[in-house]
mmCIF file of C-alpha atoms in Angstrom:
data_model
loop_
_atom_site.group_PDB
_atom_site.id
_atom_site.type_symbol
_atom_site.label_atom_id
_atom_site.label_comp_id
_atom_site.label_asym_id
_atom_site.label_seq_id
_atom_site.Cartn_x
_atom_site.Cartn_y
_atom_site.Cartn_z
ATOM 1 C CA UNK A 24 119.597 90.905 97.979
ATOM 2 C CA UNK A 25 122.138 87.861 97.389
ATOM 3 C CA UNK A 26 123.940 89.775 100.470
ATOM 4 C CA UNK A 27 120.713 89.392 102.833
ATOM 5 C CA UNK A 28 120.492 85.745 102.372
ATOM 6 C CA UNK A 29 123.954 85.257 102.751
ATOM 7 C CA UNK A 30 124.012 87.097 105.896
ATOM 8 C CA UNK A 31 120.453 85.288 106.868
ATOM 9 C CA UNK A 32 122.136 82.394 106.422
ATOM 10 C CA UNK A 33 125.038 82.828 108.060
ATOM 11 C CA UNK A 34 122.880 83.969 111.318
ATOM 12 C CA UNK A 35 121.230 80.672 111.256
ATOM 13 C CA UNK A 36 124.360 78.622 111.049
ATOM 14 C CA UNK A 37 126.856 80.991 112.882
ATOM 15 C CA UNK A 38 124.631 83.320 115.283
ATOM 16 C CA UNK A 39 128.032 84.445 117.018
ATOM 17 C CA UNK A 40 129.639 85.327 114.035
ATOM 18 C CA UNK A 41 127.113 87.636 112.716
ATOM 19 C CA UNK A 42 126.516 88.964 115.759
ATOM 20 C CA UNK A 43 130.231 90.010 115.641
ATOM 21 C CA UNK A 44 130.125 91.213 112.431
ATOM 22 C CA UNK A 45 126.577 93.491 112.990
ATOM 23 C CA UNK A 46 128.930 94.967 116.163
ATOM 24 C CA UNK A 47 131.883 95.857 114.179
ATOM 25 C CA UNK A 48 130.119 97.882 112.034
ATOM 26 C CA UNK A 49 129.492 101.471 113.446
ATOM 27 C CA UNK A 50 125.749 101.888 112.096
ATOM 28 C CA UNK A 51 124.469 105.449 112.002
ATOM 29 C CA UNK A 52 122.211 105.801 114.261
ATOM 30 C CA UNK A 53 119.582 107.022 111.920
ATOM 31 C CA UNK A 54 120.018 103.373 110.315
ATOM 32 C CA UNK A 55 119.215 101.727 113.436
ATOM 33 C CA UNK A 56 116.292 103.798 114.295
ATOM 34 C CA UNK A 57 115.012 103.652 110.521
ATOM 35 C CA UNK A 58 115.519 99.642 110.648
ATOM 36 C CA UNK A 59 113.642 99.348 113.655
ATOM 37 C CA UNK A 60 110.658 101.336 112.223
ATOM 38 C CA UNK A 61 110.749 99.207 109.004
ATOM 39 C CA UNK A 62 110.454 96.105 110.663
ATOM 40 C CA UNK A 63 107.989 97.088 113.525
ATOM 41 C CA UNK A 64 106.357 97.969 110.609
ATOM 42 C CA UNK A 65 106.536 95.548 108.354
ATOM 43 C CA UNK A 66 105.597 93.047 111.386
ATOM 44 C CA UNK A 67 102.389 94.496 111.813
ATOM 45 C CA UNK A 68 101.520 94.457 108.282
ATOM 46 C CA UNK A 69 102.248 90.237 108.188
ATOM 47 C CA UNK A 70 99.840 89.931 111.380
ATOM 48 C CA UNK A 71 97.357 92.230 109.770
ATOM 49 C CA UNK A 72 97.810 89.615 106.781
ATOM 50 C CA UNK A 73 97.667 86.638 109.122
ATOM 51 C CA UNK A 74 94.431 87.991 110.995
ATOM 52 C CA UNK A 75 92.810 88.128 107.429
ATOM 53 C CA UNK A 76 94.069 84.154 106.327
ATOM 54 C CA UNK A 77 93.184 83.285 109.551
ATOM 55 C CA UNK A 78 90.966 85.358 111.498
ATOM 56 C CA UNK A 79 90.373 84.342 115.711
ATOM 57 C CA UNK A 80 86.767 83.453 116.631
ATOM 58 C CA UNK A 81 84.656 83.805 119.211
ATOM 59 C CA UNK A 82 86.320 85.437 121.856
ATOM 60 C CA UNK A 83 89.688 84.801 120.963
ATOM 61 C CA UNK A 84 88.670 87.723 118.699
ATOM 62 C CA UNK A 85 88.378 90.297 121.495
ATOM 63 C CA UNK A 86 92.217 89.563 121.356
ATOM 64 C CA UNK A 87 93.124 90.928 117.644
ATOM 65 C CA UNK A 88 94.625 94.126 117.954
ATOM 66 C CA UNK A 89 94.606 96.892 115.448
ATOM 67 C CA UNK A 90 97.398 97.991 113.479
ATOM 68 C CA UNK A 91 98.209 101.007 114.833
ATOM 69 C CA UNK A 92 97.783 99.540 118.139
ATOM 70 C CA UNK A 93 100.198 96.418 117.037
ATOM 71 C CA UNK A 94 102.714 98.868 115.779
ATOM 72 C CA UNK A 95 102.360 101.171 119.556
ATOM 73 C CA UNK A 96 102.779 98.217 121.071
ATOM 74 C CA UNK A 97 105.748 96.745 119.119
ATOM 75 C CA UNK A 98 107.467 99.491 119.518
ATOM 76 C CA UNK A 99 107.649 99.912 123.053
ATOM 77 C CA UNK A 100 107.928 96.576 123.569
ATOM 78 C CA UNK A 101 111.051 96.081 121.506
ATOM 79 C CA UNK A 102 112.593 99.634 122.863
ATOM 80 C CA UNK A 103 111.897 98.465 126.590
ATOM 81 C CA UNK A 104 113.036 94.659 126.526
ATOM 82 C CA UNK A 105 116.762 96.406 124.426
ATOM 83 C CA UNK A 106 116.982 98.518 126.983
ATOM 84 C CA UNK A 107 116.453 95.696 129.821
ATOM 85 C CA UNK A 108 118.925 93.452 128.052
ATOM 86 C CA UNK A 109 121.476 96.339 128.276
ATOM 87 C CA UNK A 110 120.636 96.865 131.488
ATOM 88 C CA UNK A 111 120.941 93.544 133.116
ATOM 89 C CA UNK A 112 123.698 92.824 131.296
ATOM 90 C CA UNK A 113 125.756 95.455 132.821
ATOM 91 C CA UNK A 114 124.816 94.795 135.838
ATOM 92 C CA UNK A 115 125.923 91.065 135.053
ATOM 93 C CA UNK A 116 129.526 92.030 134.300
ATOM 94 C CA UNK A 117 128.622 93.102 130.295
ATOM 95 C CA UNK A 118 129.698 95.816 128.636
ATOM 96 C CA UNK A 119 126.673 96.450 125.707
ATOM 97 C CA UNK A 120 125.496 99.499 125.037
ATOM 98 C CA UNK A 121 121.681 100.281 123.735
ATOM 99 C CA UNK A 122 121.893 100.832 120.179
ATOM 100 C CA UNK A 123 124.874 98.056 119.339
ATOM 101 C CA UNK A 124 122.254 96.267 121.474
ATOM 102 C CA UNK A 125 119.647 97.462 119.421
ATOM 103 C CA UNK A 126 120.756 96.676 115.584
ATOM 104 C CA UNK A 127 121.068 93.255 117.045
ATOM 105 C CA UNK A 128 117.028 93.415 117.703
ATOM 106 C CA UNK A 129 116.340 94.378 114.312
ATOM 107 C CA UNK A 130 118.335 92.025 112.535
ATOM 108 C CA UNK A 131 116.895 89.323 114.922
ATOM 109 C CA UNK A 132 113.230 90.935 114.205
ATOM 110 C CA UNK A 133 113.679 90.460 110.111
ATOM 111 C CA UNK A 134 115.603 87.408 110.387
ATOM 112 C CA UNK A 135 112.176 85.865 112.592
ATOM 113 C CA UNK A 136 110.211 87.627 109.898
ATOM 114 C CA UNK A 137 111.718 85.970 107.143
ATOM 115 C CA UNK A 138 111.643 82.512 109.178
ATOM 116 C CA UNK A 139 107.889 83.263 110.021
ATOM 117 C CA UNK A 140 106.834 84.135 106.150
ATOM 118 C CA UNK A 141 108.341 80.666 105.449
ATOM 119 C CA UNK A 142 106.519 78.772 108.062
ATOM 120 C CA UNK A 143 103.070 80.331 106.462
ATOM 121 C CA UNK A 144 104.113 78.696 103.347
ATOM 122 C CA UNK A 145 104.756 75.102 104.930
ATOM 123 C CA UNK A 146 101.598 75.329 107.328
ATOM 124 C CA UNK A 147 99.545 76.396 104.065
ATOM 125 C CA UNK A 148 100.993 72.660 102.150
ATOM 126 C CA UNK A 149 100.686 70.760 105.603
ATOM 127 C CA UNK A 150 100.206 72.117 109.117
ATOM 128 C CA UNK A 151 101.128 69.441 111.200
ATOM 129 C CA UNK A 152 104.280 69.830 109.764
ATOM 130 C CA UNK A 153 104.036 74.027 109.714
ATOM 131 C CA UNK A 154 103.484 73.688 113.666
ATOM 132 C CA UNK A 155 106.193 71.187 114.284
ATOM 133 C CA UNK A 156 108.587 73.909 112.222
ATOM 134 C CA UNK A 157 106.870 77.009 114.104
ATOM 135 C CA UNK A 158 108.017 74.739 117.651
ATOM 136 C CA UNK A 159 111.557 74.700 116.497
ATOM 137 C CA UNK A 160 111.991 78.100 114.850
ATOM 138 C CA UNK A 161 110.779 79.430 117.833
ATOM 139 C CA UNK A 162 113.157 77.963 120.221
ATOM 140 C CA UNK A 163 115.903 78.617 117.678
ATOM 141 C CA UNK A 164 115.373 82.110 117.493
ATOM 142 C CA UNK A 165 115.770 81.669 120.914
ATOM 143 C CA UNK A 166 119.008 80.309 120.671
ATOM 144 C CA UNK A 167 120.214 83.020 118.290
ATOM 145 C CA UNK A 168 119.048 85.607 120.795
ATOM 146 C CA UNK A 169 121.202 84.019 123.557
ATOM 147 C CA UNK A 170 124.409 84.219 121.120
ATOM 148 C CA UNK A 171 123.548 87.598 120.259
ATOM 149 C CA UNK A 172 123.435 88.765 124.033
ATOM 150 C CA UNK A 173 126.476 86.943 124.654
ATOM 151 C CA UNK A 174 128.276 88.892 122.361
ATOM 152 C CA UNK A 175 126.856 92.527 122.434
ATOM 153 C CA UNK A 176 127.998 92.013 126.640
ATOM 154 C CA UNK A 177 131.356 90.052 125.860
ATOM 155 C CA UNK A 178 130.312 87.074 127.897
ATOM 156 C CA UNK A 179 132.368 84.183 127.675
ATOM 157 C CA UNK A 180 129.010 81.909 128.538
ATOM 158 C CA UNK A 181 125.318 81.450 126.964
ATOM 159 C CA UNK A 182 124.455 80.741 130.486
ATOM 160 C CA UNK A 183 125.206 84.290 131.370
ATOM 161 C CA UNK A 184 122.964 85.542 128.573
ATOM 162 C CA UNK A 185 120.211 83.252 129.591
ATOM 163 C CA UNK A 186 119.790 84.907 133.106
ATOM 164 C CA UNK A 187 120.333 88.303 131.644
ATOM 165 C CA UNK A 188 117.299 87.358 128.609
ATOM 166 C CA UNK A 189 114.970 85.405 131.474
ATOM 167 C CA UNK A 190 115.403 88.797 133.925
ATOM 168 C CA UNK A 191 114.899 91.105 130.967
ATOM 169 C CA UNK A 192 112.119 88.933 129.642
ATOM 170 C CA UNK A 193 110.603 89.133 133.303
ATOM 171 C CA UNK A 194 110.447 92.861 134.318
ATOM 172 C CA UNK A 195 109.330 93.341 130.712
ATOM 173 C CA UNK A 196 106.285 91.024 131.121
ATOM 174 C CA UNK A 197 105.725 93.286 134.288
ATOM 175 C CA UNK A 198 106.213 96.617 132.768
ATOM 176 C CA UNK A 199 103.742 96.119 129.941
ATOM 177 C CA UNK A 200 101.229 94.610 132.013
ATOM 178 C CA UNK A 201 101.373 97.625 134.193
ATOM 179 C CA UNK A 202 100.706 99.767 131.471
ATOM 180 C CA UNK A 203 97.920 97.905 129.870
ATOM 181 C CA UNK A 204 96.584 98.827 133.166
ATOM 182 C CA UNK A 205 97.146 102.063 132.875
ATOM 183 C CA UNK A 206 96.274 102.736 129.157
ATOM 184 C CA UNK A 207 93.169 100.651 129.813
ATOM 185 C CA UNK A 208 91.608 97.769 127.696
ATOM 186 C CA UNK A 209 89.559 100.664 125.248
ATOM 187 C CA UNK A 210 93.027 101.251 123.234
ATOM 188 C CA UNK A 211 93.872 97.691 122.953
ATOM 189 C CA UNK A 212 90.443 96.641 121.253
ATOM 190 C CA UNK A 213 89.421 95.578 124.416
ATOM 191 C CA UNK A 214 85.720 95.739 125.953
ATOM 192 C CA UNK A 215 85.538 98.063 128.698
ATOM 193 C CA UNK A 216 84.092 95.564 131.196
ATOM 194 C CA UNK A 217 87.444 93.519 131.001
#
């Protein structure tokens, strides 16, 4: 456990550097596939937590998703926007592959977990404060995303991540609006009329 927040640490402070050291490792790909499933998972139990602390009313409530659903969702969503950032990155010059690119994700997903279960904790004492934190995790997170692009795609620039993240980021928001269209508004929670 000391070894997690060492490393957690060490991704806040020096986002290249454990980027690096998550590449060098040759994961098994059942470890990568099992770590994605834990934290999809483990991300829809916090917002089924959050949606009980602090449910959505009125019709912000027609937007609460169900677990299952959250998990469906989660899942595709972080196995299409990997497989974006590998491909616009390659066709930026990179060289990352999907599943280097994808143990990145799922350190990134636990390490905004972990950042996320702390900001409950501050909102809960003061949420002015929890807000203001939430605002700056968020774009930090950010930030660490950029360095970890950079170096799954050797790119000697963040600027060079940022296009490939905003073009990912992009024909994702396309792709999954295309198939909420398609799955249809019944499997989402949705009323039918919407």
């Amino acid at each position: 456990m000391r070894f997690l927040w060492s490393f957690f640490i060490m991704t806040l402070r020096q986002p290249d550097a454990a980027a690096r050291s998550i590449l060098l490792r040759q994961w098994p790909r059942e470890a990568i596939w099992t770590g994605l499933l834990l934290a999809v998972v483990l991300n829809a139990l916090f917002y089924a937590l959050l949606n009980l602390w602090f449910p959505l009313v009125g019709q912000l409530a027609l937007l609460t998703l169900s677990t299952g659903s959250y998990i469906v969702a989660s899942l595709l969503f972080s196995l299409g926007f990997t497989a974006l950032l590998g491909f616009c990155g390659r066709w930026l010059g990179g060289s990352g592959a999907f599943l280097p690119l994808l143990s990145l994700m799922v350190w990134l997903q636990f390490v905004q977990l972990a950042l996320q279960m702390i900001l409950i904790l501050v909102m809960l004492l003061s949420p002015l404060i929890g807000g203001l934190l939430s605002l700056l995790s968020n774009v930090f997170v950010f930030f660490v995303l950029l360095n970890f692009v950079n170096e799954a795609h050797g790119f000697a620039s963040l600027w060079r991540a940022l296009a490939v993240v905003l073009m990912a980021a992009i024909v994702t928001l396309f792709a999954m609006t295309f198939i909420v269209g398609l799955v249809g508004p019944t499997f989402f929670g949705l009323p039918e009329h919407v």
